Amino acid sequence: MTDAAVDSSILRQGLSNIGDMIKIEPKRFTVAVVGAMVNTAMQMTVAFIIGWVVSQVAVPAYENGEVGTGSVAIGVGALLGMSILRFSSMCARRIGSGTQMFQVQAHWRRKVTRRYLALPVSWHQKHPTGTLLSNANADVEAATRPLAPLPFACGTVFMLVLSMVVFFTIDWAIALVALGMFPALFTLNAVFASKMAPRAKRAQELRAAVSADGHESFDGALVVKAMGREAAETERFTVTANELRDAMIGVGRLRAAFEPLIQGLPELGTLLALLVGLTRYQAGAIGLGELVTVSFMFSILAFPVRAIGWVLGDLPTSVVGRRRVNGVLASTGDMTYGTRELEGTGPARLEFDSVAYTYADGSEALTDVSFAVEPGTTVALVGATGSGKSTLAHLAARLTDPTSGAVRFDGVDLRELTHRSLADTCALVQQVPFVFDDTVRANLSLDREGIDDARVWQALAAAGADKFVGDLEAGLDTELGERGTTLSGGQRQRLTLARALAGRPRLLVLDDATSAVDPKVESEILARLKGSADAAGVLVVAYRRATIALADEVVFLDGGRITARGTHAELLQTHRPYADLVTAYERAEAEREFDEENAA
Amino acid sequence: MSTDTAPKRNEPASPEEKDEPGPFETLGRGLRLSPELRSGLAFTLVLAAITSVGRLVVPVSAQKVLDNGLFGPGGPNVEYVLGVTAVGVGILAITTTSNYLMNKRLFIVTETALANLRRRTFRHIHDLSMLHQQSERRGSLTARVTTDIDTVSQFLQQGGMQIVTSLAQIVVATVVMAVYSWQLALAVWIVFVPVSLLIKWLQKHLANAYSNVRKSVAAMLSAVSESVVGAGVVRSYGVGARTSERLDASIEEHRHNQARAIRRSAFSFGAGEIVHFGVYAVVVVLGAYLVAGETMTVGQLTAFLFLVTLFIQPIVTATEMLNEAQNAVSGWRRVLDILDTEPDVADPADGTDLPDGPIGARFENVRFAYPGGEEVLHGIDVEIRPHSKVAVVGETGSGKTTFAKLLTRLMDPTSGQVVLSGRPLTGVTFASLRSRVTMVPQEGFLFNGTLAHNVRFAKPEIGEAEIYVAFSELGLAEWVDGLPHGLDTELGEGGANLSVGERQLVSLVRAYVADPDLMVLDEATSAVDPATELRLSAALDAVTRGRTTVIIAHRLSTAETSDEVLVFDDGNLVQHGPHAELAAEEGSVYAGLHGSWIEQTRSA
């Protein structure tokens, strides 16, 4: 693509972006534009008043040595009247354009965050948090940036048209000066805008990179500190920060070159107008008042014309911002939910039917997995680290869909169920507990129906979390802070387990969800789960033998395939890899004892 | 409780200290901290002054043209006007060039200074203590090195310089006005003074509104980040509607605050407009009389009317820029506040290095309480011998992790001291401490990048082959081979492409590669399967000859193979000694823990 093609496409996209934004909030935009037009009209009227004052007040006063009180009063009255109009129209313009921009920002932010909530977990894993934050904040701001000066610029265009009319009415020669100056000014602005585009884009990308680097580094602050890598991290951050600096200096150089020209051109025009005006005055074509009006008009046009420059200058940035926002809005892969509701009560039956799952990079995580969690039973999923257990847990809660095969609740494919029914039926407790920046109560109930304090306490008790929550000063009203950093890992896990239990799911999926809980506490919790009145079916990913022993059946995964099924006792006897894995501690101890005996 | 652990020492102790420092104080501090901003400032100001002279060309030319060219003694004089125009164009050329130079300098100076400020702030945040870092939202820490500094840079490049040129213009316009007519100039100033007071009053309200805008943007970002990081939970509980309500509320709150700020800004800007016309009126009335009294010419009055715009416009511009300045000043203040925060766990200025050789540790009556919280460790006295392998066990909340954090100086004791190889920990340089002592936390954080990149984090100079050897030594070569791209496998943000157990493997290898003399593992293998864990631990034992290892463990298998076991209960060290000895103490805490461990691992 040639440069010109890029430019025109940026201009086209920028204008279409502006069009979209106006459509979102047309009323406020109209108020702002009308305000801007009235405002600029008033400004031009001032030029006439000034011209009139000089010719009708000052010159007679000079010639007669006395002041015409009447004309002074008219001049002052006109000026003060004008000021009221100027004030209100300016407020209309500024408040109108500001609030319009904020409305559009809020509108897009809502849309973008809606997408975040609708897109699948796999999409989230592919997009760094920093980038997503930037999409909802900085990119939305960039996309809407031209809206702030836009009504002003519209008013300016109106003013330019009006002033051309005035110039032509007054005198053709002066109008010619204006005809030469305004296109030059436009061209200057347009060239500036097009040259700015790639630089602004680069600066914006780097700004996002700096933000992502910072976010990641502070997220890993503990590791950075524990390994004493502060200097290296700072070095890494500095590289990006310096690239941003250089990009911004590039932006600055360009601005430094163009802005003074854009400012100086109208002044040059005013001087020319004076010169031309004088010859025309001499020729008797115009009067003194008109000469003053015209030169004054040239001088007041200089500033508003800049507003057009601002809009054009913001276009490239806005196009980039809009493109990123659209990137989120257009992302596909939404999990679509079905329309069926599960009717049954009591424990649900979970079935995996020839399930396979392949990662985006083509590697297979699960191959031909078939088994069921019969209603009310507990199935333990056992396998070495990286054998596909978590993927299976995600499939059970439909955080992701199988590449082939099907997952069913009570015989119904999960893809046919409504989101509500799915969430009500199955609760997944993940390996890494996630705690909302909210109270204990809100973290458990999540505003789901029918979860009152009694049920919250019940769930806390079942999860072995009632004691420490009871010890908190504000009890259920205790604010947990961002990500619940004030709690220990085990406490967070128990809270998230309680959150799952509070919803009385018909199926509970525990993805190594009690790894940070003491073994004793863990087995108590699991025993309670099994013994409780509204026992659910449980699929539990576990390593601990006590946990596994509570299960009715064990499914052993090896390299994404089920290689053995049965009770713990059976597998221990018949399946060597299983026995190796779960009796690792015993064997280690036996070996040690053997060694010690030999040594002795 | 959530805020209880936030260090309180930076908060104002008494209400009268609560007043935020004034904007000028903040600017002064900011300039002192970024001396680069002051370099060549004088030259920039000279350029600004020359640039503002350019704005005088039009009014002065108009006056000359009218008075001398039009009403001059010889009648209209085109040659004279041509001369004036030529001179005017010449001056414009000079001032435009100086405008260019000024802007260029401005960008180079500010961007350079702010890139340095970014770097320093970034480093400083990492230097703050762990507790301090955790008391701040991640998003707001990121804002310190991004948006806050961006507002400062935007302000300095546009607003700040405009304020300077505006002031110069006001001065120059005043001087020229006074030359034409001191009476009129005086009148203009008399109208202007009360207005400036009004503007100042309006500014105060504006500052308030903008500070609310900043707060609501932080809250909004926090809500967005929660919906993104917690996407899995939101999805699996079907609470998307609740989350989007919360998001909408924070978005709306932000919009509302923005709208309020823009209304206040419009009114305070509008005040300037009203004055503009008030000044015109005064000039017209007084000017007419002055012209009638022949103390002023028609050309001078005309020039004066031009000058009024030249005088008022910078005031209006400056007013508006002052609005932006509020934003910038509060952004700057937040950056400076972070920089002013003394790290409470700091690198000692005259510290010593740890002596070479294996590291032993001693806790001397160590107590610890989180700021504003109850004591969680009650006077710990213990000795860890060099070379030994020590397991720390106890129930959740017994103080194990606190012990580990004190041992690695992620926190300092409330009283008592920790001594490493005979040196009080607070007197050991960080360079020595962090290279010799490494802690592997339970939730080992991985960076977005390849597997090799993450291991290299500990030791950048290490080659690909050596990394592979490290994995092999710990018995993980097979695991690496099983990854789609081996060491070049992308791990995703926070290691999202790996399971939690695999992430722990990587952070363990990372620590192993760092080759510390004291290695502290804080439940670092809790999510790894037993067989792998045992293999790892055996491998570690084999390769750690000469190293001291402290392992916070909830699997007692670790304790069984340790030289010594420390048993914590409710913040006290209740037992310590070899496993066999402790397990034999009937009715002891350890015997209980061990009993239930045996029951769990063997009961089936």
PDB file of C-alpha atoms in Angstrom, chain A residues 46 50 57-58 61-62 65 67 76 79 83 86-87 90 94 102-103 105 109-110 113-114 116-117 119-120 128-129 132-133 207 211 215-223 225-231 233-234 237-238 244-245 248 252-253 255-257 260 263 267 270-271 275 278 281-282 288 296 361 384-386 419-420 423 428 431-432 436-438 442 446-448 472 479-483 486 492 499-500 515-516 518-520 543-546 568 581 584-586 589 592, chain B residues 1-2 5 55 58 61 70 76 78 81 88-89 92 96 99-100 103-104 107-108 111-112 118-119 122-123 125-126 128 130 133 137-138 141-142 146 150 158 220-221 225-226 228-233 235 237-238 240 242 244 246-248 251 254-255 258 265-267 269-270 273 277 280 285 288-289 291-292 301 305-306 320 395-396 410 434 439 442-443 445 447-448 457 460 484 493 500-502 510-511 527-531 533-534 554-555 557 560-561 597 600-602 604:
ATOM      1  CA  VAL A  46     -17.294  40.976  17.978  1.00  0.00           C
ATOM      2  CA  ILE A  50     -14.716  46.325  17.181  1.00  0.00           C
ATOM      3  CA  VAL A  57     -16.549  55.935  18.278  1.00  0.00           C
ATOM      4  CA  ALA A  58     -12.784  56.331  18.206  1.00  0.00           C
ATOM      5  CA  ALA A  61     -13.778  61.165  19.160  1.00  0.00           C
ATOM      6  CA  TYR A  62     -10.362  61.799  17.664  1.00  0.00           C
ATOM      7  CA  GLY A  65     -12.235  65.833  20.608  1.00  0.00           C
ATOM      8  CA  VAL A  67     -17.068  61.270  22.929  1.00  0.00           C
ATOM      9  CA  VAL A  76     -20.747  48.597  25.596  1.00  0.00           C
ATOM     10  CA  LEU A  79     -20.376  43.774  24.041  1.00  0.00           C
ATOM     11  CA  SER A  83     -20.703  38.084  26.587  1.00  0.00           C
ATOM     12  CA  ARG A  86     -20.772  33.659  24.478  1.00  0.00           C
ATOM     13  CA  PHE A  87     -20.803  32.262  27.974  1.00  0.00           C
ATOM     14  CA  MET A  90     -19.542  28.000  25.305  1.00  0.00           C
ATOM     15  CA  ARG A  94     -17.949  22.218  26.260  1.00  0.00           C
ATOM     16  CA  PHE A 102     -17.981  10.287  28.375  1.00  0.00           C
ATOM     17  CA  GLN A 103     -21.260   8.675  27.376  1.00  0.00           C
ATOM     18  CA  GLN A 105     -16.731   5.875  26.534  1.00  0.00           C
ATOM     19  CA  ARG A 109     -16.650   0.092  28.152  1.00  0.00           C
ATOM     20  CA  ARG A 110     -19.901  -1.685  28.852  1.00  0.00           C
ATOM     21  CA  THR A 113     -16.575  -5.789  29.424  1.00  0.00           C
ATOM     22  CA  ARG A 114     -19.706  -7.653  28.296  1.00  0.00           C
ATOM     23  CA  TYR A 116     -14.972 -10.237  28.418  1.00  0.00           C
ATOM     24  CA  LEU A 117     -17.730 -11.947  30.315  1.00  0.00           C
ATOM     25  CA  LEU A 119     -15.799 -14.973  25.766  1.00  0.00           C
ATOM     26  CA  PRO A 120     -14.566 -18.389  26.824  1.00  0.00           C
ATOM     27  CA  PRO A 128      -2.670 -10.844  29.000  1.00  0.00           C
ATOM     28  CA  THR A 129      -4.627  -9.058  31.713  1.00  0.00           C
ATOM     29  CA  LEU A 132      -7.468  -6.405  28.374  1.00  0.00           C
ATOM     30  CA  LEU A 133      -7.320  -3.606  30.932  1.00  0.00           C
ATOM     31  CA  ARG A 207       2.387   2.563  26.028  1.00  0.00           C
ATOM     32  CA  SER A 211       1.706  -1.162  30.995  1.00  0.00           C
ATOM     33  CA  HIS A 215       1.587  -5.216  35.467  1.00  0.00           C
ATOM     34  CA  GLU A 216       3.336  -8.527  35.022  1.00  0.00           C
ATOM     35  CA  SER A 217       6.371  -7.519  36.986  1.00  0.00           C
ATOM     36  CA  PHE A 218       4.318  -6.259  39.938  1.00  0.00           C
ATOM     37  CA  ASP A 219       2.194  -9.388  39.780  1.00  0.00           C
ATOM     38  CA  GLY A 220       5.351 -11.418  40.225  1.00  0.00           C
ATOM     39  CA  ALA A 221       6.795  -9.001  42.771  1.00  0.00           C
ATOM     40  CA  LEU A 222       7.321 -11.710  45.364  1.00  0.00           C
ATOM     41  CA  VAL A 223       9.357 -13.886  43.011  1.00  0.00           C
ATOM     42  CA  LYS A 225      12.135 -10.064  45.451  1.00  0.00           C
ATOM     43  CA  ALA A 226      12.819 -13.611  46.563  1.00  0.00           C
ATOM     44  CA  MET A 227      15.357 -14.039  43.791  1.00  0.00           C
ATOM     45  CA  GLY A 228      16.802 -10.555  44.056  1.00  0.00           C
ATOM     46  CA  ARG A 229      15.992  -9.781  40.416  1.00  0.00           C
ATOM     47  CA  GLU A 230      14.886  -6.177  40.993  1.00  0.00           C
ATOM     48  CA  ALA A 231      17.751  -4.752  38.956  1.00  0.00           C
ATOM     49  CA  GLU A 233      13.441  -6.431  36.051  1.00  0.00           C
ATOM     50  CA  THR A 234      14.127  -2.699  36.112  1.00  0.00           C
ATOM     51  CA  PHE A 237      11.208  -2.382  32.024  1.00  0.00           C
ATOM     52  CA  THR A 238      13.633   0.404  31.127  1.00  0.00           C
ATOM     53  CA  LEU A 244       8.319   4.684  24.476  1.00  0.00           C
ATOM     54  CA  ARG A 245      10.454   7.719  25.226  1.00  0.00           C
ATOM     55  CA  MET A 248       7.261  10.114  22.061  1.00  0.00           C
ATOM     56  CA  GLY A 252       7.236  15.640  19.636  1.00  0.00           C
ATOM     57  CA  ARG A 253       9.628  16.514  16.811  1.00  0.00           C
ATOM     58  CA  ARG A 255       4.567  18.440  16.480  1.00  0.00           C
ATOM     59  CA  ALA A 256       7.348  20.922  17.038  1.00  0.00           C
ATOM     60  CA  ALA A 257       7.741  21.283  13.279  1.00  0.00           C
ATOM     61  CA  PRO A 260       4.332  26.692  14.993  1.00  0.00           C
ATOM     62  CA  GLN A 263      -0.020  28.996  14.399  1.00  0.00           C
ATOM     63  CA  GLU A 267      -0.701  35.717  11.486  1.00  0.00           C
ATOM     64  CA  THR A 270      -3.441  38.963   8.883  1.00  0.00           C
ATOM     65  CA  LEU A 271      -0.390  40.950   7.802  1.00  0.00           C
ATOM     66  CA  LEU A 275      -1.445  45.261   3.345  1.00  0.00           C
ATOM     67  CA  LEU A 278      -4.778  49.314   2.946  1.00  0.00           C
ATOM     68  CA  TYR A 281      -8.839  51.491   1.419  1.00  0.00           C
ATOM     69  CA  GLN A 282      -6.687  53.825  -0.600  1.00  0.00           C
ATOM     70  CA  LEU A 288     -11.781  52.073   7.826  1.00  0.00           C
ATOM     71  CA  PHE A 296      -9.474  41.360  13.408  1.00  0.00           C
ATOM     72  CA  ASP A 361      -1.075 -25.832  19.310  1.00  0.00           C
ATOM     73  CA  ALA A 384       0.815 -37.625  37.364  1.00  0.00           C
ATOM     74  CA  THR A 385       1.351 -33.875  37.044  1.00  0.00           C
ATOM     75  CA  GLY A 386       0.379 -32.847  33.521  1.00  0.00           C
ATOM     76  CA  HIS A 419     -25.989 -21.369  31.517  1.00  0.00           C
ATOM     77  CA  ARG A 420     -28.140 -21.105  34.622  1.00  0.00           C
ATOM     78  CA  ALA A 423     -24.105 -23.400  36.963  1.00  0.00           C
ATOM     79  CA  LEU A 428     -16.168 -26.379  40.049  1.00  0.00           C
ATOM     80  CA  GLN A 431      -6.849 -25.362  41.973  1.00  0.00           C
ATOM     81  CA  VAL A 432      -5.966 -21.704  42.390  1.00  0.00           C
ATOM     82  CA  PHE A 436     -13.420 -11.297  44.854  1.00  0.00           C
ATOM     83  CA  ASP A 437     -12.631  -7.897  46.319  1.00  0.00           C
ATOM     84  CA  ASP A 438     -15.720  -8.004  48.497  1.00  0.00           C
ATOM     85  CA  ALA A 442     -20.704 -11.679  49.031  1.00  0.00           C
ATOM     86  CA  LEU A 446     -22.380 -14.167  44.786  1.00  0.00           C
ATOM     87  CA  ASP A 447     -25.945 -12.814  44.977  1.00  0.00           C
ATOM     88  CA  ARG A 448     -27.317 -16.183  43.985  1.00  0.00           C
ATOM     89  CA  LEU A 472     -12.598 -12.289  61.855  1.00  0.00           C
ATOM     90  CA  GLU A 479     -13.768  -7.164  53.328  1.00  0.00           C
ATOM     91  CA  LEU A 480     -11.275  -9.583  51.816  1.00  0.00           C
ATOM     92  CA  GLY A 481      -9.383  -7.119  49.626  1.00  0.00           C
ATOM     93  CA  GLU A 482      -8.139  -7.611  46.108  1.00  0.00           C
ATOM     94  CA  ARG A 483      -7.633 -11.358  45.412  1.00  0.00           C
ATOM     95  CA  THR A 486      -4.810 -11.195  53.447  1.00  0.00           C
ATOM     96  CA  ARG A 492      -8.704 -19.083  50.385  1.00  0.00           C
ATOM     97  CA  ARG A 499     -18.719 -20.895  47.858  1.00  0.00           C
ATOM     98  CA  ALA A 500     -19.326 -24.021  45.816  1.00  0.00           C
ATOM     99  CA  SER A 515      -3.940 -28.853  48.197  1.00  0.00           C
ATOM    100  CA  ALA A 516      -3.083 -26.034  50.601  1.00  0.00           C
ATOM    101  CA  ASP A 518      -3.851 -29.531  56.053  1.00  0.00           C
ATOM    102  CA  PRO A 519      -4.389 -33.232  55.324  1.00  0.00           C
ATOM    103  CA  LYS A 520      -6.318 -33.720  58.538  1.00  0.00           C
ATOM    104  CA  TYR A 543      -3.081 -37.125  45.261  1.00  0.00           C
ATOM    105  CA  ARG A 544      -3.572 -37.907  48.894  1.00  0.00           C
ATOM    106  CA  ARG A 545      -4.376 -41.483  49.647  1.00  0.00           C
ATOM    107  CA  ALA A 546      -6.872 -40.573  52.327  1.00  0.00           C
ATOM    108  CA  HIS A 568      -8.439 -47.931  45.051  1.00  0.00           C
ATOM    109  CA  LEU A 581       2.159 -43.076  42.108  1.00  0.00           C
ATOM    110  CA  ALA A 584       5.336 -43.333  46.530  1.00  0.00           C
ATOM    111  CA  TYR A 585       5.660 -42.157  50.109  1.00  0.00           C
ATOM    112  CA  GLU A 586       5.433 -45.634  51.588  1.00  0.00           C
ATOM    113  CA  GLU A 589      10.067 -44.876  53.530  1.00  0.00           C
ATOM    114  CA  ARG A 592      14.975 -45.717  53.582  1.00  0.00           C
TER     115      ARG A 592
ATOM    116  CA  MET B   1      -9.166  -7.335  58.155  1.00  0.00           C
ATOM    117  CA  SER B   2      -8.314  -6.804  54.554  1.00  0.00           C
ATOM    118  CA  THR B   5      -2.159  -5.869  56.956  1.00  0.00           C
ATOM    119  CA  ARG B  55       2.062  37.139  19.011  1.00  0.00           C
ATOM    120  CA  VAL B  58      -0.129  41.583  14.347  1.00  0.00           C
ATOM    121  CA  SER B  61       1.715  46.187  12.847  1.00  0.00           C
ATOM    122  CA  LEU B  70      -3.018  55.699   7.097  1.00  0.00           C
ATOM    123  CA  PRO B  76      -1.789  56.856   3.200  1.00  0.00           C
ATOM    124  CA  VAL B  78       1.943  52.202   0.871  1.00  0.00           C
ATOM    125  CA  VAL B  81       3.048  49.727   5.100  1.00  0.00           C
ATOM    126  CA  GLY B  88       6.481  41.736  10.602  1.00  0.00           C
ATOM    127  CA  VAL B  89       7.031  38.738   8.348  1.00  0.00           C
ATOM    128  CA  LEU B  92       7.272  35.977  12.475  1.00  0.00           C
ATOM    129  CA  THR B  96       8.182  30.532  14.484  1.00  0.00           C
ATOM    130  CA  ASN B  99       8.677  28.049  18.669  1.00  0.00           C
ATOM    131  CA  TYR B 100       9.916  24.978  16.807  1.00  0.00           C
ATOM    132  CA  ASN B 103       8.793  22.498  21.386  1.00  0.00           C
ATOM    133  CA  LYS B 104      11.500  20.115  20.257  1.00  0.00           C
ATOM    134  CA  PHE B 107       9.679  16.940  24.188  1.00  0.00           C
ATOM    135  CA  ILE B 108      13.227  15.680  24.415  1.00  0.00           C
ATOM    136  CA  GLU B 111      10.368  12.477  27.778  1.00  0.00           C
ATOM    137  CA  THR B 112      13.914  11.784  28.881  1.00  0.00           C
ATOM    138  CA  ARG B 118       9.344   5.748  35.308  1.00  0.00           C
ATOM    139  CA  ARG B 119      12.405   3.605  35.778  1.00  0.00           C
ATOM    140  CA  PHE B 122       9.392   1.000  38.968  1.00  0.00           C
ATOM    141  CA  ARG B 123      12.535   0.081  40.861  1.00  0.00           C
ATOM    142  CA  ILE B 125       8.075  -0.256  43.952  1.00  0.00           C
ATOM    143  CA  HIS B 126      10.124  -3.436  43.774  1.00  0.00           C
ATOM    144  CA  LEU B 128       9.189  -1.737  48.895  1.00  0.00           C
ATOM    145  CA  MET B 130       6.387  -7.460  50.412  1.00  0.00           C
ATOM    146  CA  GLN B 133       3.345  -4.232  47.850  1.00  0.00           C
ATOM    147  CA  ARG B 137      -3.830  -3.019  44.311  1.00  0.00           C
ATOM    148  CA  ARG B 138      -1.690  -4.323  41.458  1.00  0.00           C
ATOM    149  CA  LEU B 141       0.914   0.093  41.286  1.00  0.00           C
ATOM    150  CA  THR B 142       0.961  -0.236  37.512  1.00  0.00           C
ATOM    151  CA  THR B 146       2.070   4.345  33.447  1.00  0.00           C
ATOM    152  CA  ASP B 150       1.601   9.975  31.298  1.00  0.00           C
ATOM    153  CA  GLN B 158       1.176  20.946  26.439  1.00  0.00           C
ATOM    154  CA  MET B 220     -13.270   0.820  37.441  1.00  0.00           C
ATOM    155  CA  LEU B 221      -9.954  -0.739  36.441  1.00  0.00           C
ATOM    156  CA  SER B 225      -9.336  -6.728  36.197  1.00  0.00           C
ATOM    157  CA  GLU B 226     -11.425  -8.858  38.540  1.00  0.00           C
ATOM    158  CA  VAL B 228     -10.782 -10.780  33.595  1.00  0.00           C
ATOM    159  CA  VAL B 229      -8.648 -12.605  36.154  1.00  0.00           C
ATOM    160  CA  GLY B 230     -11.637 -14.348  37.682  1.00  0.00           C
ATOM    161  CA  ALA B 231     -13.188 -15.256  34.337  1.00  0.00           C
ATOM    162  CA  GLY B 232     -13.269 -18.949  35.183  1.00  0.00           C
ATOM    163  CA  VAL B 233     -15.106 -18.456  38.449  1.00  0.00           C
ATOM    164  CA  ARG B 235     -18.306 -18.515  34.209  1.00  0.00           C
ATOM    165  CA  TYR B 237     -20.931 -19.989  38.815  1.00  0.00           C
ATOM    166  CA  GLY B 238     -22.988 -18.339  36.126  1.00  0.00           C
ATOM    167  CA  GLY B 240     -21.939 -13.017  34.709  1.00  0.00           C
ATOM    168  CA  ARG B 242     -23.808  -9.919  38.812  1.00  0.00           C
ATOM    169  CA  SER B 244     -21.589  -7.030  34.702  1.00  0.00           C
ATOM    170  CA  ARG B 246     -20.754  -4.353  39.206  1.00  0.00           C
ATOM    171  CA  LEU B 247     -18.824  -3.361  36.108  1.00  0.00           C
ATOM    172  CA  ASP B 248     -21.656  -1.162  34.877  1.00  0.00           C
ATOM    173  CA  ILE B 251     -18.304   2.522  34.644  1.00  0.00           C
ATOM    174  CA  HIS B 254     -16.706   7.081  36.486  1.00  0.00           C
ATOM    175  CA  ARG B 255     -18.808   8.682  33.769  1.00  0.00           C
ATOM    176  CA  GLN B 258     -16.192  12.918  34.564  1.00  0.00           C
ATOM    177  CA  SER B 265     -14.450  23.147  34.209  1.00  0.00           C
ATOM    178  CA  ALA B 266     -16.801  24.772  31.684  1.00  0.00           C
ATOM    179  CA  PHE B 267     -18.071  27.242  34.250  1.00  0.00           C
ATOM    180  CA  PHE B 269     -13.500  28.580  31.803  1.00  0.00           C
ATOM    181  CA  GLY B 270     -16.663  30.563  31.049  1.00  0.00           C
ATOM    182  CA  GLU B 273     -15.018  34.591  28.702  1.00  0.00           C
ATOM    183  CA  PHE B 277     -16.020  41.087  27.181  1.00  0.00           C
ATOM    184  CA  TYR B 280     -13.539  45.094  25.953  1.00  0.00           C
ATOM    185  CA  VAL B 285     -15.408  53.473  27.128  1.00  0.00           C
ATOM    186  CA  ALA B 288     -12.933  56.678  23.559  1.00  0.00           C
ATOM    187  CA  TYR B 289     -12.292  59.357  26.173  1.00  0.00           C
ATOM    188  CA  VAL B 291      -8.677  59.286  22.163  1.00  0.00           C
ATOM    189  CA  ALA B 292     -10.925  62.314  22.524  1.00  0.00           C
ATOM    190  CA  LEU B 301      -6.776  52.043  20.502  1.00  0.00           C
ATOM    191  CA  LEU B 305      -8.418  46.028  21.206  1.00  0.00           C
ATOM    192  CA  PHE B 306      -6.244  43.374  19.573  1.00  0.00           C
ATOM    193  CA  GLU B 320      -7.799  25.682  31.379  1.00  0.00           C
ATOM    194  CA  GLU B 395      -1.245 -26.747  60.880  1.00  0.00           C
ATOM    195  CA  THR B 396      -2.469 -23.934  58.647  1.00  0.00           C
ATOM    196  CA  LEU B 410      10.822 -10.702  53.078  1.00  0.00           C
ATOM    197  CA  ARG B 434      19.325 -12.616  47.456  1.00  0.00           C
ATOM    198  CA  MET B 439      12.793 -18.779  48.603  1.00  0.00           C
ATOM    199  CA  GLN B 442       3.844 -21.848  47.002  1.00  0.00           C
ATOM    200  CA  GLU B 443       2.341 -19.934  44.128  1.00  0.00           C
ATOM    201  CA  PHE B 445       4.823 -16.802  39.582  1.00  0.00           C
ATOM    202  CA  PHE B 447       6.327 -14.823  33.352  1.00  0.00           C
ATOM    203  CA  ASN B 448       4.770 -14.651  29.927  1.00  0.00           C
ATOM    204  CA  PHE B 457      15.039 -15.303  35.066  1.00  0.00           C
ATOM    205  CA  PRO B 460      20.321 -14.744  32.609  1.00  0.00           C
ATOM    206  CA  PRO B 484       5.108 -29.277  22.444  1.00  0.00           C
ATOM    207  CA  GLU B 493       0.569 -15.183  31.128  1.00  0.00           C
ATOM    208  CA  VAL B 500      -0.455 -25.611  38.748  1.00  0.00           C
ATOM    209  CA  GLY B 501       1.796 -28.532  39.581  1.00  0.00           C
ATOM    210  CA  GLU B 502       3.860 -27.970  36.449  1.00  0.00           C
ATOM    211  CA  ARG B 510      14.331 -21.760  38.476  1.00  0.00           C
ATOM    212  CA  ALA B 511      15.411 -21.593  42.113  1.00  0.00           C
ATOM    213  CA  ALA B 527       0.344 -29.393  43.709  1.00  0.00           C
ATOM    214  CA  VAL B 528       2.804 -31.925  42.328  1.00  0.00           C
ATOM    215  CA  ASP B 529       1.916 -35.609  42.323  1.00  0.00           C
ATOM    216  CA  PRO B 530       3.555 -37.708  45.064  1.00  0.00           C
ATOM    217  CA  ALA B 531       5.809 -39.717  42.778  1.00  0.00           C
ATOM    218  CA  GLU B 533       7.512 -34.881  44.418  1.00  0.00           C
ATOM    219  CA  LEU B 534       9.566 -37.694  45.859  1.00  0.00           C
ATOM    220  CA  HIS B 554       2.388 -30.208  54.718  1.00  0.00           C
ATOM    221  CA  ARG B 555       3.348 -33.634  53.474  1.00  0.00           C
ATOM    222  CA  SER B 557       7.155 -37.418  53.878  1.00  0.00           C
ATOM    223  CA  GLU B 560      10.740 -38.061  57.526  1.00  0.00           C
ATOM    224  CA  THR B 561      13.809 -37.518  55.389  1.00  0.00           C
ATOM    225  CA  TRP B 597      -0.452 -38.489  57.913  1.00  0.00           C
ATOM    226  CA  GLN B 600      -4.130 -40.786  55.311  1.00  0.00           C
ATOM    227  CA  THR B 601      -1.460 -42.280  53.157  1.00  0.00           C
ATOM    228  CA  ARG B 602      -1.915 -45.860  54.225  1.00  0.00           C
ATOM    229  CA  ALA B 604      -6.848 -47.642  52.230  1.00  0.00           C
TER     230      ALA B 604
END
